[in-house]
mmCIF file of C-alpha atoms in Angstrom:
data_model
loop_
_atom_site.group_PDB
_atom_site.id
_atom_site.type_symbol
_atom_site.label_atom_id
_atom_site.label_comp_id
_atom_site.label_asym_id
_atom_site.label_seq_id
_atom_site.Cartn_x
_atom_site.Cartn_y
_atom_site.Cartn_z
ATOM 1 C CA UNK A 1 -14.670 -0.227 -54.522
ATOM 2 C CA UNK A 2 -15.087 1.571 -57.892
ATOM 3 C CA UNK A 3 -12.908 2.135 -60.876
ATOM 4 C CA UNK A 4 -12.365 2.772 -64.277
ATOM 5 C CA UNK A 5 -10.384 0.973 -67.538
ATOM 6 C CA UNK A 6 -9.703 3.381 -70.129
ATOM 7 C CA UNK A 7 -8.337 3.341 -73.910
ATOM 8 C CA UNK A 8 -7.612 5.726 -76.607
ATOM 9 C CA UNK A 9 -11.719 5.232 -77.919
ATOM 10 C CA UNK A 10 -13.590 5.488 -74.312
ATOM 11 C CA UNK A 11 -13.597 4.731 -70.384
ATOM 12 C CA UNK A 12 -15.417 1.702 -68.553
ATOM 13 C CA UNK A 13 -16.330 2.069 -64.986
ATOM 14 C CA UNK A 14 -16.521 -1.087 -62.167
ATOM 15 C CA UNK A 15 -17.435 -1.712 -59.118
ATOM 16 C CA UNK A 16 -15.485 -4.771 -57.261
ATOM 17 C CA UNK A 17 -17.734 -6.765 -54.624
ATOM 18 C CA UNK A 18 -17.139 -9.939 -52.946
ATOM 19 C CA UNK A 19 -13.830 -11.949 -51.247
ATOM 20 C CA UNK A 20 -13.722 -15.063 -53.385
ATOM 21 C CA UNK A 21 -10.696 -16.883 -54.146
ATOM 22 C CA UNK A 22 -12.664 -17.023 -57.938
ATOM 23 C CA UNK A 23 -13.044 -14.037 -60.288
ATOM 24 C CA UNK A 24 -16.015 -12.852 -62.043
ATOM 25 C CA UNK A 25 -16.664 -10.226 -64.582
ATOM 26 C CA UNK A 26 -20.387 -9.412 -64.715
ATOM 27 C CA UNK A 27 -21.586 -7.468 -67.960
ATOM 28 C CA UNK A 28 -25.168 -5.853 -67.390
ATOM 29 C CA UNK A 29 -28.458 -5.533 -69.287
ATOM 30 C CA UNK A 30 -29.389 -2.532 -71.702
ATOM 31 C CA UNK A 31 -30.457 -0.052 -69.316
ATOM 32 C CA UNK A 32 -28.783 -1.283 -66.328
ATOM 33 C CA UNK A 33 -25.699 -0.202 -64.329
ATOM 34 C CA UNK A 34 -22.802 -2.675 -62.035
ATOM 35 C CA UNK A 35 -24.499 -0.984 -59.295
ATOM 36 C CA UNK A 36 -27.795 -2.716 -59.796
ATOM 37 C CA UNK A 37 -25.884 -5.869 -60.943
ATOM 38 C CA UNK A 38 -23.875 -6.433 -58.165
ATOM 39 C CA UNK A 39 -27.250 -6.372 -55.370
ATOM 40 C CA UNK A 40 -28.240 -9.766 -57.633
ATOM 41 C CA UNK A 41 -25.066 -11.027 -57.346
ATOM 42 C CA UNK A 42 -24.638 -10.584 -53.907
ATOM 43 C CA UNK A 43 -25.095 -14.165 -53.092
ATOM 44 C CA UNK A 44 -21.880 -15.091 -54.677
ATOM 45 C CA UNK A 45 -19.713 -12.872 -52.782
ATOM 46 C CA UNK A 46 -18.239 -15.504 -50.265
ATOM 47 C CA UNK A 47 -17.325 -17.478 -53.671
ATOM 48 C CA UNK A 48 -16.068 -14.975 -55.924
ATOM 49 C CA UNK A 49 -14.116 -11.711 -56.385
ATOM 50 C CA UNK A 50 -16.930 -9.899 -58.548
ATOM 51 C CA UNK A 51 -15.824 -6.852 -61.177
ATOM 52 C CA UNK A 52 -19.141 -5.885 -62.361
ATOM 53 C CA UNK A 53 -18.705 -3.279 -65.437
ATOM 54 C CA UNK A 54 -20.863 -0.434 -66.343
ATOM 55 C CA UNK A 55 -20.486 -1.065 -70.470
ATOM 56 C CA UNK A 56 -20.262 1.588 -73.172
ATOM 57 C CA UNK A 57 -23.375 4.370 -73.036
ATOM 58 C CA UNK A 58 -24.672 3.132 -69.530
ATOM 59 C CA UNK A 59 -23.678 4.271 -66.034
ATOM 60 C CA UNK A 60 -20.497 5.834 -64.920
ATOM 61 C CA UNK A 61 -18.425 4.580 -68.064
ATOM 62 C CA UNK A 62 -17.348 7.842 -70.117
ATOM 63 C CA UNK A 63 -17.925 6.666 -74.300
ATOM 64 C CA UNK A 64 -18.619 8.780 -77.359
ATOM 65 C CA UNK A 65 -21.603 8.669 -79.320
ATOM 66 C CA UNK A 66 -19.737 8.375 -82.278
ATOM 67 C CA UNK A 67 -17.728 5.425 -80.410
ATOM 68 C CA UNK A 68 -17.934 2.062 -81.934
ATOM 69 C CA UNK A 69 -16.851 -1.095 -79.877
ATOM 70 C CA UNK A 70 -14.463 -2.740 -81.967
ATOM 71 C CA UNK A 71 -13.264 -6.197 -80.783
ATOM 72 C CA UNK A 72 -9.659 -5.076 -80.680
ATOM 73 C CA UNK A 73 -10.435 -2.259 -78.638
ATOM 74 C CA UNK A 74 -12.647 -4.531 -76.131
ATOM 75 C CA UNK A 75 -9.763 -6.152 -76.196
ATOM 76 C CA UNK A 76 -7.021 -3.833 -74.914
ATOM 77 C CA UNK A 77 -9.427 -2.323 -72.244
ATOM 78 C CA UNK A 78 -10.063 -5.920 -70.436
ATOM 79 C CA UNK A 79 -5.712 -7.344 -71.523
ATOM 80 C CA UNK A 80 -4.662 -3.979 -69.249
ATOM 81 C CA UNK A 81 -7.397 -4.576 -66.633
ATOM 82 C CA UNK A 82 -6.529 -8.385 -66.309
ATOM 83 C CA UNK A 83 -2.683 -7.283 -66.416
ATOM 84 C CA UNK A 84 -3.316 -4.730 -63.459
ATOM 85 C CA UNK A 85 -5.225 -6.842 -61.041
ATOM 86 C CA UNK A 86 -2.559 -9.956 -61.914
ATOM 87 C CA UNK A 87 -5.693 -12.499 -62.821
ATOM 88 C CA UNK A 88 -4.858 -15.696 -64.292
ATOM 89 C CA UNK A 89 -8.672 -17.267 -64.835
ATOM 90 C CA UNK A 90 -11.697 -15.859 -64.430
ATOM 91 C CA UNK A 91 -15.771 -16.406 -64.676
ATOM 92 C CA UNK A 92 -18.103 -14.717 -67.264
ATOM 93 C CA UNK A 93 -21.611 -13.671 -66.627
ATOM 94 C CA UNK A 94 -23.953 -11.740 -68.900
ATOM 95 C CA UNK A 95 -27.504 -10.969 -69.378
ATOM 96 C CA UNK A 96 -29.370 -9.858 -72.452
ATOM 97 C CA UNK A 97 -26.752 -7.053 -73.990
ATOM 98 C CA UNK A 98 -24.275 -8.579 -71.763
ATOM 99 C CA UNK A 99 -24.047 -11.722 -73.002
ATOM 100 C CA UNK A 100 -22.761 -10.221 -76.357
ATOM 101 C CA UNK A 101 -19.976 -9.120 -74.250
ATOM 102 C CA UNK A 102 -19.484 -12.284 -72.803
ATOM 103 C CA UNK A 103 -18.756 -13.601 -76.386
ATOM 104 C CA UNK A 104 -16.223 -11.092 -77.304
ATOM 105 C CA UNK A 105 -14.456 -11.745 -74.108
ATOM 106 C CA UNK A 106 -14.646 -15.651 -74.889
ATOM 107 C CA UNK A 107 -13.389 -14.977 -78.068
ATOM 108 C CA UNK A 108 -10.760 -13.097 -76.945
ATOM 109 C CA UNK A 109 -9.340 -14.616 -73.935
ATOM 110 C CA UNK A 110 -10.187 -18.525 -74.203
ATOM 111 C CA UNK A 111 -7.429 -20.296 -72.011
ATOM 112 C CA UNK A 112 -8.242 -17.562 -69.283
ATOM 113 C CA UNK A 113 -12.377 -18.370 -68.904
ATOM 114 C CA UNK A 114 -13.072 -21.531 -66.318
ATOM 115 C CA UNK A 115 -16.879 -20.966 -66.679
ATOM 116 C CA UNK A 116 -19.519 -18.764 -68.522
ATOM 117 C CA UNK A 117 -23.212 -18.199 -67.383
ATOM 118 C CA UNK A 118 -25.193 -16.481 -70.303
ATOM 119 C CA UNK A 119 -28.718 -15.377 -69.140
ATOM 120 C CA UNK A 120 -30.959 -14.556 -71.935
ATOM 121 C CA UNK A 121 -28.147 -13.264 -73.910
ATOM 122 C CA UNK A 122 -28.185 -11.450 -76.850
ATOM 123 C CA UNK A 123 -25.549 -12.133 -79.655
ATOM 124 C CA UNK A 124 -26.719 -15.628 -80.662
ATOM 125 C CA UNK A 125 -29.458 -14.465 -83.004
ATOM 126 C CA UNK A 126 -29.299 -11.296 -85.208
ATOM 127 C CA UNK A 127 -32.171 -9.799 -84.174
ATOM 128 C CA UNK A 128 -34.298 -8.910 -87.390
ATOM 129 C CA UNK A 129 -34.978 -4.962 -86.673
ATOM 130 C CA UNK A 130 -31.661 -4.688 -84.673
ATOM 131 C CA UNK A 131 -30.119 -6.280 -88.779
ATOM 132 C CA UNK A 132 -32.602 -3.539 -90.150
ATOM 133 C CA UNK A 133 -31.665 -0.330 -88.040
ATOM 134 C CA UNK A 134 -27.919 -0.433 -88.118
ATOM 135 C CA UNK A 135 -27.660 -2.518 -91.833
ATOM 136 C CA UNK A 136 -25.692 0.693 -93.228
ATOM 137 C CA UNK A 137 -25.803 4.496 -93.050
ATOM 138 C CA UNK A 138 -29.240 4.718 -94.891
ATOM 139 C CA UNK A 139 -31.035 2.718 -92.049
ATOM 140 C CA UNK A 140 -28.823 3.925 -89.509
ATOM 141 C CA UNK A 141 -29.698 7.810 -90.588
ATOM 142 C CA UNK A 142 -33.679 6.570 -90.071
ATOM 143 C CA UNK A 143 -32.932 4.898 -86.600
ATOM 144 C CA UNK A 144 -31.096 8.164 -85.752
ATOM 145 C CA UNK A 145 -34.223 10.595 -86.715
ATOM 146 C CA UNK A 146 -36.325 8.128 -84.907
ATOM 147 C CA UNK A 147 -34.732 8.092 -81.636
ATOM 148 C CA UNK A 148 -34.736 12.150 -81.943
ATOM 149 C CA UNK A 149 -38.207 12.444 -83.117
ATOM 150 C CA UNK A 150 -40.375 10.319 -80.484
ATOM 151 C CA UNK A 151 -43.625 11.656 -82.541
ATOM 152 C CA UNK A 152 -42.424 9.551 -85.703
ATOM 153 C CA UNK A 153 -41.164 6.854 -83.653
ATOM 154 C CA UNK A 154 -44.463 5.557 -82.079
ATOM 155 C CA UNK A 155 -46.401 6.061 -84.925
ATOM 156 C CA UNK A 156 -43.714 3.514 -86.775
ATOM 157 C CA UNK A 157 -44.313 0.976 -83.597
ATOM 158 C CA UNK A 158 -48.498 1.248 -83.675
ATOM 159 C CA UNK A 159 -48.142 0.817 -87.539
ATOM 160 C CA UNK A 160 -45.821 -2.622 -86.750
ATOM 161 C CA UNK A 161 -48.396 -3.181 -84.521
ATOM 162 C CA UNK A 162 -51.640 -2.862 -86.251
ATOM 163 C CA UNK A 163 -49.821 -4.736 -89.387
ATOM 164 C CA UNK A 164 -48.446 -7.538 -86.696
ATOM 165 C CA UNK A 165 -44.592 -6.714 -87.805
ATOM 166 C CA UNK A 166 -43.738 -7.351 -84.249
ATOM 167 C CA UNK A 167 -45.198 -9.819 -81.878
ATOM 168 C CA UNK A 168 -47.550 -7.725 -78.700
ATOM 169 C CA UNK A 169 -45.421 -8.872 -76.195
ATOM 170 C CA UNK A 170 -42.237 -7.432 -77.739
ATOM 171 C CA UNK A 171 -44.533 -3.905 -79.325
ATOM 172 C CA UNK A 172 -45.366 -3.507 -74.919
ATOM 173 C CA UNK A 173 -41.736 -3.582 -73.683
ATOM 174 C CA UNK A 174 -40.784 -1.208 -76.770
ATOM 175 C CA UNK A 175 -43.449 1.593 -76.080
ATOM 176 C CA UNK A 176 -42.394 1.060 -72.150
ATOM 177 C CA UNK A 177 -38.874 1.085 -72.656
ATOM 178 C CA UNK A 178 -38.388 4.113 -75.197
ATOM 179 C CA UNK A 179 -41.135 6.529 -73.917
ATOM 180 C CA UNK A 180 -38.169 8.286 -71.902
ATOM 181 C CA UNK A 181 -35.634 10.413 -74.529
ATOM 182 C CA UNK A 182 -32.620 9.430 -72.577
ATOM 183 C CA UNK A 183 -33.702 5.728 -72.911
ATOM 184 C CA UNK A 184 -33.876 6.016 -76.648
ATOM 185 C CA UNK A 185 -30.965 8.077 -77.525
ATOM 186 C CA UNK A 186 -29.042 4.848 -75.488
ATOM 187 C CA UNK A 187 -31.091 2.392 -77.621
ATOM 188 C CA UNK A 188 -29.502 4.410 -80.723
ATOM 189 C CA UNK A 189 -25.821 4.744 -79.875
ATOM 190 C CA UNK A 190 -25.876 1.289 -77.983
ATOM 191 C CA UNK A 191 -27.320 -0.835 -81.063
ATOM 192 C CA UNK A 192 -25.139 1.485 -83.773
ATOM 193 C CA UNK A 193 -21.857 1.350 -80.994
ATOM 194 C CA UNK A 194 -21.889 -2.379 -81.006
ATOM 195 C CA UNK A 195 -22.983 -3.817 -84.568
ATOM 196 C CA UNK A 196 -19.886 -4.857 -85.047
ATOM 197 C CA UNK A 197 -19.413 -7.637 -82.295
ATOM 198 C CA UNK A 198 -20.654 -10.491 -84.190
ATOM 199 C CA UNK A 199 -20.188 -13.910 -83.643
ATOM 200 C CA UNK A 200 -20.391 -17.153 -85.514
ATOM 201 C CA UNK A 201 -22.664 -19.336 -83.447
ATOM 202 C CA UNK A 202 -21.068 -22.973 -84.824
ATOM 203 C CA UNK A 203 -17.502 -21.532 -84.205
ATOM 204 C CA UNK A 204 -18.429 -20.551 -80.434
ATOM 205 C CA UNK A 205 -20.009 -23.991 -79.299
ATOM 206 C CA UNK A 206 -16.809 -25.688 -81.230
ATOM 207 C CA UNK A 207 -14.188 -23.265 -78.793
ATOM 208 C CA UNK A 208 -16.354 -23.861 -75.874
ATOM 209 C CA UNK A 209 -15.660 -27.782 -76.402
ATOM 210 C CA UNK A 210 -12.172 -27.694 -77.658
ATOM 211 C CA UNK A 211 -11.423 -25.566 -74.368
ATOM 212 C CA UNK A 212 -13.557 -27.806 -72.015
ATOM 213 C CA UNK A 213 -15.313 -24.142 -70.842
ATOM 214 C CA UNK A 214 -18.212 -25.151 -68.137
ATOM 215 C CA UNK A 215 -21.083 -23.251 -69.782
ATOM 216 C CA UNK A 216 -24.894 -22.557 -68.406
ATOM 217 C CA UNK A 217 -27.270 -21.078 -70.244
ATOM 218 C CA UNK A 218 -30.360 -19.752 -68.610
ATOM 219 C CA UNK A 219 -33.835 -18.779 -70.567
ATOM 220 C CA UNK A 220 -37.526 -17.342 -69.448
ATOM 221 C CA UNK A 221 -39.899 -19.301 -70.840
ATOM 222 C CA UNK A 222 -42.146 -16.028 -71.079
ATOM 223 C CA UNK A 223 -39.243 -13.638 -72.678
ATOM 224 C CA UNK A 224 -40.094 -12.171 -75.793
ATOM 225 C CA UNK A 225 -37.326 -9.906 -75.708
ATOM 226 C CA UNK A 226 -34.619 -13.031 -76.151
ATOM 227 C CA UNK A 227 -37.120 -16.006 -76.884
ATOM 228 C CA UNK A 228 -36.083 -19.349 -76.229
ATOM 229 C CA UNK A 229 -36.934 -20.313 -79.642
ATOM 230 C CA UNK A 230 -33.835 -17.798 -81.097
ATOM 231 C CA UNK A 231 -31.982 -21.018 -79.160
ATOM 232 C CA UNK A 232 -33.376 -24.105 -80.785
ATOM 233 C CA UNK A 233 -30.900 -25.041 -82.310
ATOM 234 C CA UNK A 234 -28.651 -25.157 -79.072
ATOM 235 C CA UNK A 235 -31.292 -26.676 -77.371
ATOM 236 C CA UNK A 236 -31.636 -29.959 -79.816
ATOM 237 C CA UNK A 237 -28.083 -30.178 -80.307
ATOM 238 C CA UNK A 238 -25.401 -32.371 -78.807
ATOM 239 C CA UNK A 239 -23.226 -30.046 -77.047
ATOM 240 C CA UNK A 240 -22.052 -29.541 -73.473
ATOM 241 C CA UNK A 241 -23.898 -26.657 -72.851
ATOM 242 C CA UNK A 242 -26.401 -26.783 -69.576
ATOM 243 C CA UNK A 243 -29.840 -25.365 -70.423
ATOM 244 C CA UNK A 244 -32.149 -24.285 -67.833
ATOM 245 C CA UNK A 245 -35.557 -22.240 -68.864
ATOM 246 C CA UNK A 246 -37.202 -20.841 -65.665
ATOM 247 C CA UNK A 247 -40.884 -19.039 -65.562
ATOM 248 C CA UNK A 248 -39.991 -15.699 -66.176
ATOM 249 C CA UNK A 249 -39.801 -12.916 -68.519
ATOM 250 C CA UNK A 250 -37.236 -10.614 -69.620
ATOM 251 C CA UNK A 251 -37.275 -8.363 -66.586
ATOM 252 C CA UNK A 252 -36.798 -11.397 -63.930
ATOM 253 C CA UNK A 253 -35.092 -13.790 -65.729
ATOM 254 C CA UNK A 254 -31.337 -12.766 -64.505
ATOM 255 C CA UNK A 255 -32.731 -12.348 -60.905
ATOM 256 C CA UNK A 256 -33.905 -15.905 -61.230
ATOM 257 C CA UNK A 257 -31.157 -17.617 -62.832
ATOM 258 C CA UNK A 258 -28.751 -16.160 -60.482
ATOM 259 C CA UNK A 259 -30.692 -17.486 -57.306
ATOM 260 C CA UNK A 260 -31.014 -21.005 -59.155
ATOM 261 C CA UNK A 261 -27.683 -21.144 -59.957
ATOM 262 C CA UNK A 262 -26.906 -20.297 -56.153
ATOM 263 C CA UNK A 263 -29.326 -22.790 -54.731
ATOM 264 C CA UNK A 264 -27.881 -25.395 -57.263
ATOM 265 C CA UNK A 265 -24.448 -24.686 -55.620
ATOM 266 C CA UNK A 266 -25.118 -24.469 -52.421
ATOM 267 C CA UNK A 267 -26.980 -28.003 -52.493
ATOM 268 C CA UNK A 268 -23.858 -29.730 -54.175
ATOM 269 C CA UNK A 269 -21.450 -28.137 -51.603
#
């Protein structure tokens, strides 16, 4: 079943899977839709009620160009959702771009959330040319021209990569991801639509204890999109936060972590 949450500032569109007595909102992957999400999360569909969300500039959901996600605004769309469909707790999982949505919602709605699974998430590091391309209205103009001039666009990525700006691993998955135009015009308005959800790391690990939030966080060993190493500091801390890092890169990490996390369940049930 398919729907939609809407504000003044855009529309979101979900799919609902699943018969679960639990709830879980899924939030996608740059590039991704809930339709794709919710075939890898089919094994959790005896457990949980699943609302997988297509977020701002991907799939069904209707959002201007010119829209930025604010966190107020992210959250009025989910306070009317959770009013409508009566839930009193619910789950959060998010990969990559998802997982900065899984922050604002922990932010945001603390005594609701009875577990989080972030899966390479993005968020926890500012990203150094993510910092660079949406800094202010100067570098934003650049990134803009960029995305709408491919030509000057590649020759910037073989210059970062004949001057080793950007590791080869990372220079690969850019020139595969943005040779489409549609592709990079969503790079541009997704990166510029959500600069403004920020978080402050030592403030989220300190809610995730005071609330007693089970928390999982799930890494590829071979990602260099979200690199293990942005999470060092998470990793040789004391905190309650489960760490797995499976074999995988960026592309097959959530598939992964999702049938881990199953066959971890299943094996304790």
């Amino acid at each position: 079943m398919t729907g939609h949450i809407k504000n003044e500032l855009g529309q979101l569109s979900y799919v609902t899977s699943g018969s679960g007595e639990k709830v879980l909102f899924a939030f996608h992957g740059f590039g991704q839709n809930k339709e794709q999400f919710i075939k890898i999360l089919r094994p959790w569909e005896p457990y949980y009620t699943i609302y997988a969300f297509d977020l701002p500039f991907h799939g069904d959901s209707n959002w201007p160009s010119i829209g930025v996600v604010l966190k107020p605004d992210w959250f009025e769309l989910l306070q009317n959702f959770i009013s409508e469909k009566q839930i009193k707790k619910f789950s959060l999982l998010g990969f990559s771009m998802g997982g900065r949505f899984v922050l604002a919602t922990l932010e945001l709605f603390l005594s609701k959330i009875d577990l989080i699974h972030f899966i390479a998430p993005d968020g926890f590091k500012q990203n150094f040319w993510y910092k660079l391309a949406t800094h202010n209205s100067l570098t934003r103009s650049i990134f803009k021209y960029v995305s709408y001039h491919p030509k000057a666009l590649f020759v910037l990525i073989d210059l970062m990569d004949r001057s080793r700006l950007m590791n080869a691993g990372l220079i690969k998955f850019v020139r595969g991801e943005l040779r489409d135009s549609e592709e990079r015009i969503r790079v541009y308005h997704s990166w510029v639509g959500i600069r403004h959800l920020k978080f402050n790391l030592s403030e989220i690990l300190q809610l995730i204890e005071k609330y007693e939030i089970e928390t999982f966080l799930f890494l590829g060993s071979r990602d260099r999109v979200i690199k293990k190493e942005y999470f060092s500091s998470i990793i040789n801390s004391r905190n309650s936060i489960k760490i797995k890092v499976v074999d995988s890169g960026h592309q097959h990490v959530m598939s992964l972590s999702v049938k881990n996390w199953h066959d971890e369940y299943e094996a304790k049930s």
